[in-house]
Amino acid sequence: MNIKGGIKVEKIISQKILIFGIILMLIFSFGPMISSGNSNIINSKQPDITTNLNEKKQIYFFEESQNQNGGSFEKKIKTGYNYPETAFVCGFVSDKDTDLPIENVEVFLFGEDDEGNYWYNYSYTNTSGYYGMHTSAGYIYLSFYRNEYFSEYIDNIVIDPYDILWFNVSLTPIPPVTVTVCGYIKNKITEEPIPNVFVDLDWYDDYGHSWDNDSYTNISGFYKMGAPAGDIKIDAHPDGYYYCESDWYNANENQTIWINLSLQPIPPQTAIVFGYITDKMSGEPIEDADIQLYWRDEEGNYDYNYTDTDGWGFYKIYTNPGRIRIRAYKTNYEYEYSEYYWIEDNQTIWINLSLNFEPDETLAACGYVVDTVTLAPVKYAYVRYDWKDDEGHMYSKYTHCDKAGYYFINVPPGSAQFLITSFGYEEFETSWFDFNESKAITWINISISPQITIQIDKPLPGLYINNNLKTPFLSKIFKFLIPNIKPLIIGPITIEANITKNTSGVNRVDFYIDGVFQKSDNIEPYNFTWNKTALFTHTIKVIAYDNAGTINIKTLRIRRLT
């Protein structure tokens, strides 16, 4: 038997197979090799920015319309933009004494969500006493008002999307005005009557209902007005006098109650408070800021003084000896209060305040947040914007997506940059967007990438025979010259995957061939041996799962000859 000859023939056959395999690899190995979805750009089927709001979410533009309830009118107030109004509130309003329906009761709704977005709505009852109106999900407050009745209120209502809540309300009629309240308003020092004094009357009953009335004194300092039976007090605060109020009186039906007041004149104000009001962030002076000075003395008298700042942010206000505090306010700024100070006669005190800028959020941004890999919505993703204007003001606000990955947030005019993230995902920061009155709502759809990443370590581009890479050096050259070259596999192959990054821990790695599940592996090294016969082109897919519930996917196209 010629052993050497047999060995020589076997070597020749192996060399021919190797050469043949290289040729096939070159011929059949063009096309995409590995694909993954690590891009934050949404394709044309999901445009990145659009101004057509009605394609995604309906926003009401606050027009009056007649409902289907046969006469009840609903009107949205133009105060801004709100989430879709998918919930509904309705009910009947009746007279508490007669149980008869009350027509034309104004039902006012105020709503707010966890992020501070708010909305208003109101409706009127029809001839059956029925009202109904749509609202967004969140926390709502209802008030019911009609002349000749005491108003009623319902607060702390939690309403979810697509809820229908019924609130039936009975209104108590205001009792007849049978009590007469009258008296004189005089100067406490001179006992002279004070004419043209505005006198305010407050009234309460045993059920907590309130009512008010008012009148003016005549040249003799006399006033007169009516009230229902109940608890009554009056107050007066004419210019040049300290505020004064009476004790509470219990008035019975058809009773006449005399309530006289003696008012303390305000002495000449010799103490002075100066100060500057500035922007807390920029340090620039704030012009036309409203300044209020609260004053109280040891005898319990109190008073308010008011002024405005000039172009330098400067104010000057007079007061009397006593305890004082300054409050400053300007549109688009938060209220700011000083500490309490004690000021003496002829003393001067400087009180400077800085205000936090709070812009009007007259515009809005909305969109969907999806997974870069799966394009599935990211539930409850965190969405925050950092805002700035041309004057150097900065501001931030955040919200969360709903279950569908949708978010909506009000934005002031200016420039804003958005940051989006969620548990198990990388943070993504957008470019800066310009917000101006020409575009009320800007759509910004975002995709965010899972924190877990995976790569296929085997097979690499090259020729594999019985699980071994042949001519590794040539494979590297081929990969360099032809980046999309596909592996060519003869015989069985072990597919190996490697987790290159994760922050919440690896749950498992699944292996698929041509979309058919093959194996799940939760222990490193993550691999699967494919030893079934399969010819021509096939797709290997590996899916990595982390403990946050996010996934990442890698695919690889290969050629097999056996």
Coordinates of C-alpha atoms in Angstrom, one line a residue:
M1 CA 0.0 0.0 0.0
N2 CA 1.4 3.4 -1.0
I3 CA 0.9 5.5 2.2
K4 CA 3.0 8.5 1.0
G5 CA 1.1 8.6 -2.2
G6 CA -2.2 8.7 -0.3
I7 CA -1.0 11.5 2.0
K8 CA 0.2 13.5 -1.0
V9 CA -3.2 13.1 -2.7
E10 CA -5.0 14.1 0.5
K11 CA -2.9 17.3 0.8
I12 CA -3.6 18.2 -2.8
I13 CA -7.3 17.7 -2.2
S14 CA -7.2 19.9 0.9
Q15 CA -5.3 22.7 -0.9
K16 CA -7.9 22.6 -3.7
I17 CA -10.7 22.8 -1.2
L18 CA -9.0 25.7 0.5
I19 CA -8.4 27.6 -2.8
F20 CA -12.0 26.8 -3.9
G21 CA -13.3 28.1 -0.6
I22 CA -11.4 31.4 -0.9
I23 CA -12.7 31.9 -4.4
L24 CA -16.3 31.3 -3.3
M25 CA -15.8 33.6 -0.4
L26 CA -14.7 36.4 -2.8
I27 CA -17.5 35.7 -5.2
F28 CA -20.4 35.4 -2.8
S29 CA -19.4 37.7 0.0
F30 CA -20.6 41.1 -1.0
G31 CA -23.4 42.9 0.8
P32 CA -24.3 44.1 4.3
M33 CA -22.5 42.1 7.0
I34 CA -23.6 43.4 10.4
S35 CA -26.5 45.7 11.1
S36 CA -27.8 47.3 14.2
G37 CA -30.0 50.3 15.1
N38 CA -27.7 52.6 17.0
S39 CA -29.0 55.9 15.4
N40 CA -31.1 58.6 17.0
I41 CA -32.5 59.8 13.7
I42 CA -36.1 58.7 13.0
N43 CA -36.6 57.7 9.4
S44 CA -38.9 59.4 7.0
K45 CA -41.9 57.3 8.1
Q46 CA -41.5 59.1 11.5
P47 CA -40.4 62.6 10.7
D48 CA -38.2 64.2 13.3
I49 CA -40.1 67.5 13.4
T50 CA -43.5 68.3 12.2
T51 CA -46.0 71.1 12.9
N52 CA -49.1 69.1 11.9
L53 CA -50.4 68.5 15.4
N54 CA -53.6 66.7 14.4
E55 CA -51.6 63.8 12.8
K56 CA -50.7 62.6 16.3
K57 CA -52.7 64.3 19.1
Q58 CA -55.7 66.5 19.0
I59 CA -55.3 69.8 20.8
Y60 CA -58.5 71.9 21.2
F61 CA -58.4 75.4 19.9
F62 CA -61.0 76.7 22.3
E63 CA -64.1 77.3 20.3
E64 CA -67.6 77.4 21.7
S65 CA -69.8 74.5 20.5
Q66 CA -73.1 72.8 21.5
N67 CA -72.8 69.3 23.0
Q68 CA -74.9 66.3 22.1
N69 CA -76.7 66.6 25.4
G70 CA -79.4 68.8 24.0
G71 CA -78.6 72.3 25.1
S72 CA -75.5 72.3 27.3
F73 CA -72.8 74.5 26.0
E74 CA -69.1 73.9 26.5
K75 CA -66.3 76.4 25.9
K76 CA -62.5 76.0 26.2
I77 CA -60.7 79.0 27.3
K78 CA -57.6 80.1 25.3
T79 CA -55.0 79.8 28.0
G80 CA -52.4 77.6 26.3
Y81 CA -52.0 74.0 25.1
N82 CA -53.0 70.9 26.9
Y83 CA -53.0 67.1 26.6
P84 CA -55.8 65.4 24.6
E85 CA -59.1 65.7 26.4
T86 CA -60.0 62.0 26.6
A87 CA -61.9 62.1 29.9
F88 CA -65.4 63.4 30.5
V89 CA -67.1 65.0 33.5
C90 CA -70.9 65.4 33.8
G91 CA -73.8 65.5 36.1
F92 CA -77.0 67.3 37.2
V93 CA -77.5 70.4 39.3
S94 CA -80.7 70.8 41.3
D95 CA -82.2 73.2 43.9
K96 CA -81.5 71.8 47.4
D97 CA -84.8 72.9 48.7
T98 CA -87.1 71.9 45.9
D99 CA -85.0 69.2 44.1
L100 CA -85.9 70.9 40.8
P101 CA -83.3 71.2 38.1
I102 CA -81.5 74.5 37.7
E103 CA -80.8 75.9 34.3
N104 CA -77.8 78.1 33.2
V105 CA -75.6 77.2 36.1
E106 CA -72.0 78.0 35.2
V107 CA -69.8 74.9 35.8
F108 CA -66.1 75.9 35.8
L109 CA -63.3 73.3 35.6
F110 CA -59.6 73.8 36.4
G111 CA -57.2 71.0 35.7
E112 CA -53.5 70.4 36.4
D113 CA -51.1 67.5 35.9
D114 CA -47.9 66.4 37.9
E115 CA -45.7 68.6 35.7
G116 CA -47.6 71.8 36.4
N117 CA -49.4 72.0 33.0
Y118 CA -52.9 73.4 33.5
W119 CA -56.1 74.0 31.6
Y120 CA -59.5 75.5 32.0
N121 CA -62.9 74.6 30.7
Y122 CA -66.5 75.6 31.5
S123 CA -70.0 74.6 30.6
Y124 CA -73.6 75.6 31.4
T125 CA -76.5 73.4 32.5
N126 CA -79.4 72.9 30.2
T127 CA -83.1 72.9 31.0
S128 CA -82.7 69.5 32.7
G129 CA -79.9 70.8 34.9
Y130 CA -77.4 68.6 33.0
Y131 CA -73.8 69.6 32.3
G132 CA -71.0 67.8 30.6
M133 CA -67.5 68.6 29.3
H134 CA -64.3 67.0 28.3
T135 CA -61.0 67.3 30.2
S136 CA -57.5 66.0 30.1
A137 CA -56.3 63.4 32.7
G138 CA -54.9 64.8 35.9
Y139 CA -56.2 66.6 39.0
I140 CA -59.4 68.7 38.5
Y141 CA -61.5 71.2 40.5
L142 CA -65.1 72.0 39.8
S143 CA -67.1 75.1 40.9
F144 CA -70.8 75.7 40.3
Y145 CA -72.2 79.2 40.2
R146 CA -75.5 81.0 39.5
N147 CA -77.1 84.2 40.8
E148 CA -79.5 83.7 43.8
Y149 CA -77.6 80.5 44.9
F150 CA -74.6 79.8 47.0
S151 CA -71.7 78.5 44.9
E152 CA -70.5 74.9 45.5
Y153 CA -67.0 73.5 45.0
I154 CA -65.5 70.0 44.5
D155 CA -61.7 69.6 44.6
N156 CA -59.1 66.9 44.8
I157 CA -60.6 65.0 41.9
V158 CA -58.2 62.5 40.2
I159 CA -59.3 61.6 36.7
D160 CA -57.6 59.1 34.3
P161 CA -57.7 58.9 30.5
Y162 CA -61.1 57.8 29.2
D163 CA -62.8 58.1 32.6
I164 CA -66.4 59.3 32.8
L165 CA -67.1 60.8 36.2
W166 CA -70.5 61.9 37.4
F167 CA -70.9 64.7 40.0
N168 CA -74.5 65.6 40.9
V169 CA -74.7 68.9 42.9
S170 CA -77.5 70.6 44.9
L171 CA -77.3 74.4 45.3
T172 CA -78.7 76.2 48.3
P173 CA -80.8 79.3 47.5
I174 CA -79.5 82.5 49.1
P175 CA -82.0 83.4 51.8
P176 CA -84.0 86.6 51.6
V177 CA -82.3 89.9 52.6
T178 CA -84.3 90.9 55.7
V179 CA -81.5 92.3 58.0
T180 CA -80.6 95.9 57.9
V181 CA -77.0 96.8 58.8
C182 CA -76.2 100.5 59.3
G183 CA -73.9 102.8 61.3
Y184 CA -71.4 105.8 61.2
I185 CA -67.8 105.9 60.2
K186 CA -65.8 108.5 62.1
N187 CA -62.3 109.9 62.6
K188 CA -61.0 108.3 65.8
I189 CA -59.1 111.4 66.9
T190 CA -61.5 114.2 65.9
E191 CA -64.7 112.2 65.9
E192 CA -65.6 113.9 62.7
P193 CA -67.7 111.9 60.1
I194 CA -65.8 110.5 57.1
P195 CA -67.7 110.7 53.9
N196 CA -67.4 108.5 50.8
V197 CA -65.9 105.5 52.7
F198 CA -66.3 102.1 51.0
V199 CA -67.8 99.8 53.6
D200 CA -67.6 96.0 52.9
L201 CA -69.9 93.5 54.6
D202 CA -69.0 89.8 55.0
W203 CA -71.7 87.2 55.8
Y204 CA -71.6 83.5 56.8
D205 CA -74.2 81.0 57.9
D206 CA -74.0 77.9 60.0
Y207 CA -73.3 75.7 56.9
G208 CA -70.2 77.6 55.8
H209 CA -71.9 79.5 53.0
S210 CA -70.6 83.0 52.4
W211 CA -72.1 86.2 50.9
D212 CA -71.0 89.9 50.7
N213 CA -72.5 93.3 50.2
D214 CA -71.1 96.9 50.2
S215 CA -72.0 100.5 50.5
Y216 CA -70.6 104.0 50.8
T217 CA -71.0 106.5 53.6
N218 CA -72.8 109.8 52.9
I219 CA -71.7 113.3 53.9
S220 CA -72.6 112.5 57.5
G221 CA -70.5 109.3 57.5
F222 CA -73.6 107.2 57.5
Y223 CA -74.0 103.9 55.6
K224 CA -76.8 101.4 55.3
M225 CA -77.2 98.0 53.5
G226 CA -79.1 94.7 53.7
A227 CA -78.1 91.1 54.5
P228 CA -79.7 87.8 55.2
A229 CA -79.9 86.5 58.7
G230 CA -76.6 85.0 59.9
D231 CA -73.1 86.1 61.1
I232 CA -72.0 89.6 59.9
K233 CA -69.0 91.9 60.1
I234 CA -68.0 95.0 58.3
D235 CA -64.6 96.6 57.4
A236 CA -63.3 99.9 56.0
H237 CA -60.0 101.2 54.7
P238 CA -60.2 104.7 53.2
D239 CA -57.1 106.6 52.0
G240 CA -55.3 108.2 54.9
Y241 CA -56.6 105.8 57.5
Y242 CA -55.6 102.4 58.8
Y243 CA -57.6 99.4 58.0
C244 CA -60.4 98.7 60.5
E245 CA -62.9 95.9 60.9
S246 CA -65.7 95.2 63.4
D247 CA -66.4 92.2 65.5
W248 CA -68.8 89.5 64.3
Y249 CA -72.5 89.9 65.0
N250 CA -75.3 87.4 64.8
A251 CA -78.3 88.8 63.0
N252 CA -81.8 87.4 63.1
E253 CA -84.4 87.9 60.4
N254 CA -85.9 91.4 60.2
Q255 CA -83.4 92.7 62.7
T256 CA -81.6 96.1 62.4
I257 CA -77.9 96.0 63.6
W258 CA -75.9 99.2 64.2
I259 CA -72.1 98.9 63.6
N260 CA -70.1 102.0 64.1
L261 CA -66.4 102.3 63.3
S262 CA -63.8 104.8 64.4
L263 CA -60.7 104.9 62.1
Q264 CA -57.2 105.8 63.1
P265 CA -55.6 108.5 60.8
I266 CA -52.3 107.6 59.4
P267 CA -49.7 110.0 60.8
P268 CA -47.1 111.6 58.5
Q269 CA -44.7 108.9 57.2
T270 CA -41.1 109.9 58.0
A271 CA -39.3 106.6 57.7
I272 CA -38.0 105.6 54.3
V273 CA -37.2 102.3 52.6
F274 CA -34.8 102.3 49.6
G275 CA -33.6 99.5 47.4
Y276 CA -32.8 97.9 44.1
I277 CA -34.6 95.1 42.4
T278 CA -32.4 93.0 40.0
D279 CA -32.5 89.8 37.9
K280 CA -31.0 87.1 40.1
M281 CA -29.3 85.4 37.1
S282 CA -28.0 88.3 35.1
G283 CA -27.7 91.0 37.8
E284 CA -29.5 93.5 35.5
P285 CA -31.9 96.0 37.1
I286 CA -35.6 95.2 36.7
E287 CA -37.8 98.2 35.6
D288 CA -41.4 98.6 36.6
A289 CA -41.3 95.9 39.3
D290 CA -44.3 96.1 41.7
I291 CA -43.2 96.9 45.3
Q292 CA -45.5 96.3 48.2
L293 CA -44.6 97.4 51.8
Y294 CA -46.5 95.7 54.6
W295 CA -46.5 97.6 57.9
R296 CA -47.8 96.8 61.4
D297 CA -47.4 98.6 64.7
E298 CA -47.5 97.4 68.3
E299 CA -51.2 98.3 68.6
G300 CA -52.3 96.0 65.8
N301 CA -52.8 98.7 63.2
Y302 CA -51.5 97.6 59.7
D303 CA -51.2 99.1 56.3
Y304 CA -49.8 98.6 52.8
N305 CA -47.8 101.0 50.6
Y306 CA -47.1 100.5 46.9
T307 CA -44.6 101.8 44.4
D308 CA -42.7 100.8 41.2
T309 CA -39.0 100.6 40.3
D310 CA -37.5 103.0 37.8
G311 CA -35.2 102.3 34.9
W312 CA -32.3 101.5 37.3
G313 CA -34.4 99.0 39.3
F314 CA -34.6 101.6 42.1
Y315 CA -37.5 102.2 44.5
K316 CA -38.3 104.5 47.4
I317 CA -41.3 104.2 49.7
Y318 CA -42.3 106.0 52.9
T319 CA -43.7 104.3 56.0
N320 CA -44.3 104.8 59.7
P321 CA -42.4 103.3 62.7
G322 CA -43.2 99.6 63.1
R323 CA -42.6 96.2 61.6
I324 CA -42.2 96.1 57.8
R325 CA -41.6 93.6 55.0
I326 CA -41.1 94.2 51.3
R327 CA -42.6 92.1 48.5
A328 CA -41.4 92.5 44.8
Y329 CA -43.0 91.2 41.7
K330 CA -42.7 91.6 37.9
T331 CA -44.3 89.7 35.1
N332 CA -42.3 86.6 34.1
Y333 CA -40.6 86.6 37.6
E334 CA -41.4 84.8 40.8
Y335 CA -42.6 86.8 43.9
E336 CA -39.8 87.6 46.3
Y337 CA -40.2 88.6 50.0
S338 CA -37.7 90.3 52.3
E339 CA -37.2 89.5 55.9
Y340 CA -39.1 91.4 58.6
Y341 CA -37.4 94.7 59.7
W342 CA -38.2 97.1 62.6
I343 CA -38.0 100.7 61.4
E344 CA -38.0 103.8 63.6
D345 CA -39.2 107.3 63.0
N346 CA -37.0 109.2 60.5
Q347 CA -34.9 106.0 59.9
T348 CA -33.8 104.9 56.4
I349 CA -33.4 101.2 55.5
W350 CA -32.0 99.7 52.3
I351 CA -33.7 96.4 51.2
N352 CA -32.4 95.0 47.9
L353 CA -34.1 91.9 46.3
S354 CA -33.3 89.7 43.4
L355 CA -36.0 87.9 41.4
N356 CA -36.0 84.5 39.7
F357 CA -36.9 84.7 36.1
E358 CA -40.0 82.6 35.2
P359 CA -40.9 83.0 31.5
D360 CA -44.4 82.6 30.1
E361 CA -44.7 79.1 28.5
T362 CA -46.9 80.2 25.6
L363 CA -45.5 77.5 23.1
A364 CA -45.2 73.8 23.3
A365 CA -43.2 70.8 22.3
C366 CA -44.4 67.2 21.9
G367 CA -43.4 63.9 20.3
Y368 CA -42.7 60.2 20.8
V369 CA -39.7 58.6 22.4
V370 CA -38.9 55.2 20.9
D371 CA -36.2 52.5 21.3
T372 CA -33.5 52.9 18.7
V373 CA -33.2 49.1 18.2
T374 CA -36.8 47.9 18.4
L375 CA -38.6 51.2 17.6
A376 CA -41.0 50.3 20.4
P377 CA -42.2 53.2 22.6
V378 CA -40.2 53.9 25.7
K379 CA -42.7 54.1 28.6
Y380 CA -42.4 56.9 31.1
A381 CA -39.2 58.3 29.6
Y382 CA -37.8 61.4 31.3
V383 CA -37.9 64.4 29.1
R384 CA -36.2 67.7 30.2
Y385 CA -35.4 70.9 28.3
D386 CA -32.9 73.6 29.1
W387 CA -34.0 77.0 27.9
K388 CA -32.3 80.3 27.2
D389 CA -33.2 83.6 25.6
D390 CA -31.2 86.4 24.0
E391 CA -31.0 88.3 27.3
G392 CA -29.1 85.6 29.2
H393 CA -32.0 84.1 31.1
M394 CA -32.0 80.3 31.6
Y395 CA -34.8 78.0 32.7
S396 CA -35.4 74.2 32.9
K397 CA -38.5 72.1 33.0
Y398 CA -39.2 68.3 32.7
T399 CA -42.0 65.9 32.1
H400 CA -42.4 62.1 31.5
C401 CA -43.8 60.2 28.6
D402 CA -47.0 58.2 28.9
K403 CA -47.5 54.5 28.2
A404 CA -47.4 55.1 24.5
G405 CA -44.1 57.0 24.7
Y406 CA -45.8 60.3 24.1
Y407 CA -44.8 63.5 25.9
F408 CA -46.2 67.1 25.8
I409 CA -44.5 70.1 27.5
N410 CA -45.0 73.8 27.4
V411 CA -42.0 76.0 26.3
P412 CA -41.4 79.7 26.4
P413 CA -40.3 81.6 23.3
G414 CA -36.5 81.2 22.9
S415 CA -34.1 78.4 22.4
A416 CA -34.3 75.0 24.1
Q417 CA -32.2 71.8 24.1
F418 CA -33.8 68.5 25.2
L419 CA -32.3 65.7 27.2
I420 CA -34.1 62.3 27.2
T421 CA -33.4 59.1 29.1
S422 CA -35.0 56.2 30.8
F423 CA -33.9 53.3 33.0
G424 CA -31.7 51.0 31.0
Y425 CA -31.1 53.6 28.2
E426 CA -28.3 56.0 27.4
E427 CA -29.0 59.8 27.8
F428 CA -29.6 61.5 24.6
E429 CA -29.2 65.3 24.1
T430 CA -30.7 67.0 21.1
S431 CA -29.4 70.0 19.3
W432 CA -30.9 73.5 20.1
F433 CA -34.4 74.3 18.8
D434 CA -35.7 77.8 18.2
F435 CA -39.2 78.4 19.6
N436 CA -41.1 81.4 18.4
E437 CA -44.7 82.6 17.9
S438 CA -44.8 81.5 14.3
K439 CA -45.0 77.9 15.3
A440 CA -47.2 77.2 18.3
I441 CA -46.2 73.5 18.6
T442 CA -43.0 71.8 17.6
W443 CA -42.9 68.0 17.2
I444 CA -39.7 66.4 18.3
N445 CA -39.5 62.6 18.0
I446 CA -36.5 61.0 19.6
S447 CA -35.0 57.5 19.7
I448 CA -32.8 56.5 22.6
S449 CA -30.3 53.6 22.7
P450 CA -30.2 50.8 25.2
Q451 CA -27.2 50.8 27.6
I452 CA -26.6 47.2 26.9
T453 CA -24.5 46.5 23.7
I454 CA -23.4 43.3 22.1
Q455 CA -21.2 42.1 19.3
I456 CA -20.6 38.9 17.4
D457 CA -17.1 37.7 17.9
K458 CA -17.4 34.5 15.9
P459 CA -17.7 33.9 13.0
L460 CA -15.6 36.8 11.6
P461 CA -15.1 37.5 7.9
G462 CA -13.1 34.6 6.5
L463 CA -13.2 31.0 5.7
Y464 CA -14.2 28.5 8.4
I465 CA -13.7 24.7 8.0
N466 CA -15.1 22.6 10.8
N467 CA -15.2 25.6 13.2
N468 CA -11.6 26.7 12.5
L469 CA -10.7 30.0 10.7
K470 CA -8.4 29.3 7.8
T471 CA -5.8 31.8 6.6
P472 CA -6.6 34.4 9.3
F473 CA -4.0 36.7 7.7
L474 CA -5.8 36.6 4.3
S475 CA -9.1 37.1 6.1
K476 CA -7.9 40.3 7.6
I477 CA -6.7 41.5 4.2
F478 CA -10.1 40.6 2.7
K479 CA -11.9 42.5 5.5
F480 CA -9.7 45.5 4.9
L481 CA -10.2 45.5 1.2
I482 CA -13.8 44.4 1.2
P483 CA -15.5 45.7 4.5
N484 CA -18.8 43.9 3.7
I485 CA -17.3 40.5 3.1
K486 CA -19.3 37.7 4.5
P487 CA -17.9 34.6 6.4
L488 CA -17.9 31.4 4.4
I489 CA -18.6 28.3 6.5
I490 CA -17.9 24.7 5.7
G491 CA -19.0 22.3 8.4
P492 CA -20.3 23.1 12.0
I493 CA -19.6 26.5 13.6
T494 CA -19.8 27.8 17.1
I495 CA -21.4 31.3 17.2
E496 CA -19.9 33.4 20.0
A497 CA -21.4 36.7 21.3
N498 CA -19.8 39.2 23.7
I499 CA -21.6 41.8 25.9
T500 CA -19.5 44.9 25.4
K501 CA -21.4 47.2 27.8
N502 CA -24.1 47.0 30.4
T503 CA -25.0 48.9 33.6
S504 CA -28.0 46.9 35.0
G505 CA -26.7 43.4 34.5
V506 CA -27.2 40.8 31.7
N507 CA -30.3 38.7 31.9
R508 CA -29.6 36.4 28.9
V509 CA -28.5 36.2 25.2
D510 CA -30.8 34.5 22.6
F511 CA -29.6 33.0 19.4
Y512 CA -31.6 32.8 16.1
I513 CA -30.9 31.3 12.7
D514 CA -33.1 32.8 9.9
G515 CA -35.5 34.1 12.5
V516 CA -35.9 30.7 14.2
F517 CA -35.0 30.5 17.9
Q518 CA -32.1 28.1 18.6
K519 CA -30.8 28.7 22.2
S520 CA -30.9 31.0 25.2
D521 CA -27.7 31.4 27.2
N522 CA -27.3 33.3 30.5
I523 CA -23.7 32.3 31.4
E524 CA -20.6 33.6 29.8
P525 CA -19.2 32.9 27.3
Y526 CA -22.5 33.2 25.4
N527 CA -22.4 30.8 22.5
F528 CA -24.3 28.3 20.3
T529 CA -23.0 25.5 18.2
W530 CA -24.7 25.3 14.8
N531 CA -24.0 21.8 13.3
K532 CA -27.1 21.3 11.1
T533 CA -26.7 21.1 7.4
A534 CA -27.5 24.4 5.8
L535 CA -26.6 25.6 2.3
F536 CA -26.2 29.1 0.8
T537 CA -27.0 32.4 2.6
H538 CA -28.3 32.6 6.1
T539 CA -28.8 35.2 8.9
I540 CA -27.5 34.8 12.4
K541 CA -29.2 37.0 15.0
V542 CA -28.3 37.5 18.7
I543 CA -30.4 39.4 21.1
A544 CA -29.0 40.6 24.5
Y545 CA -31.4 41.3 27.4
D546 CA -30.5 43.3 30.4
N547 CA -32.2 43.4 33.9
A548 CA -33.8 46.7 33.1
G549 CA -35.9 45.1 30.3
T550 CA -34.1 46.7 27.4
I551 CA -32.5 44.7 24.6
N552 CA -29.9 45.1 21.8
I553 CA -29.6 43.1 18.6
K554 CA -26.9 42.2 16.2
T555 CA -27.3 40.3 12.9
L556 CA -24.7 38.7 10.7
R557 CA -25.1 37.4 7.1
I558 CA -23.1 34.3 6.3
R559 CA -22.6 31.7 3.5
R560 CA -22.6 27.9 4.2
L561 CA -21.6 25.1 1.9
T562 CA -22.6 22.2 4.1

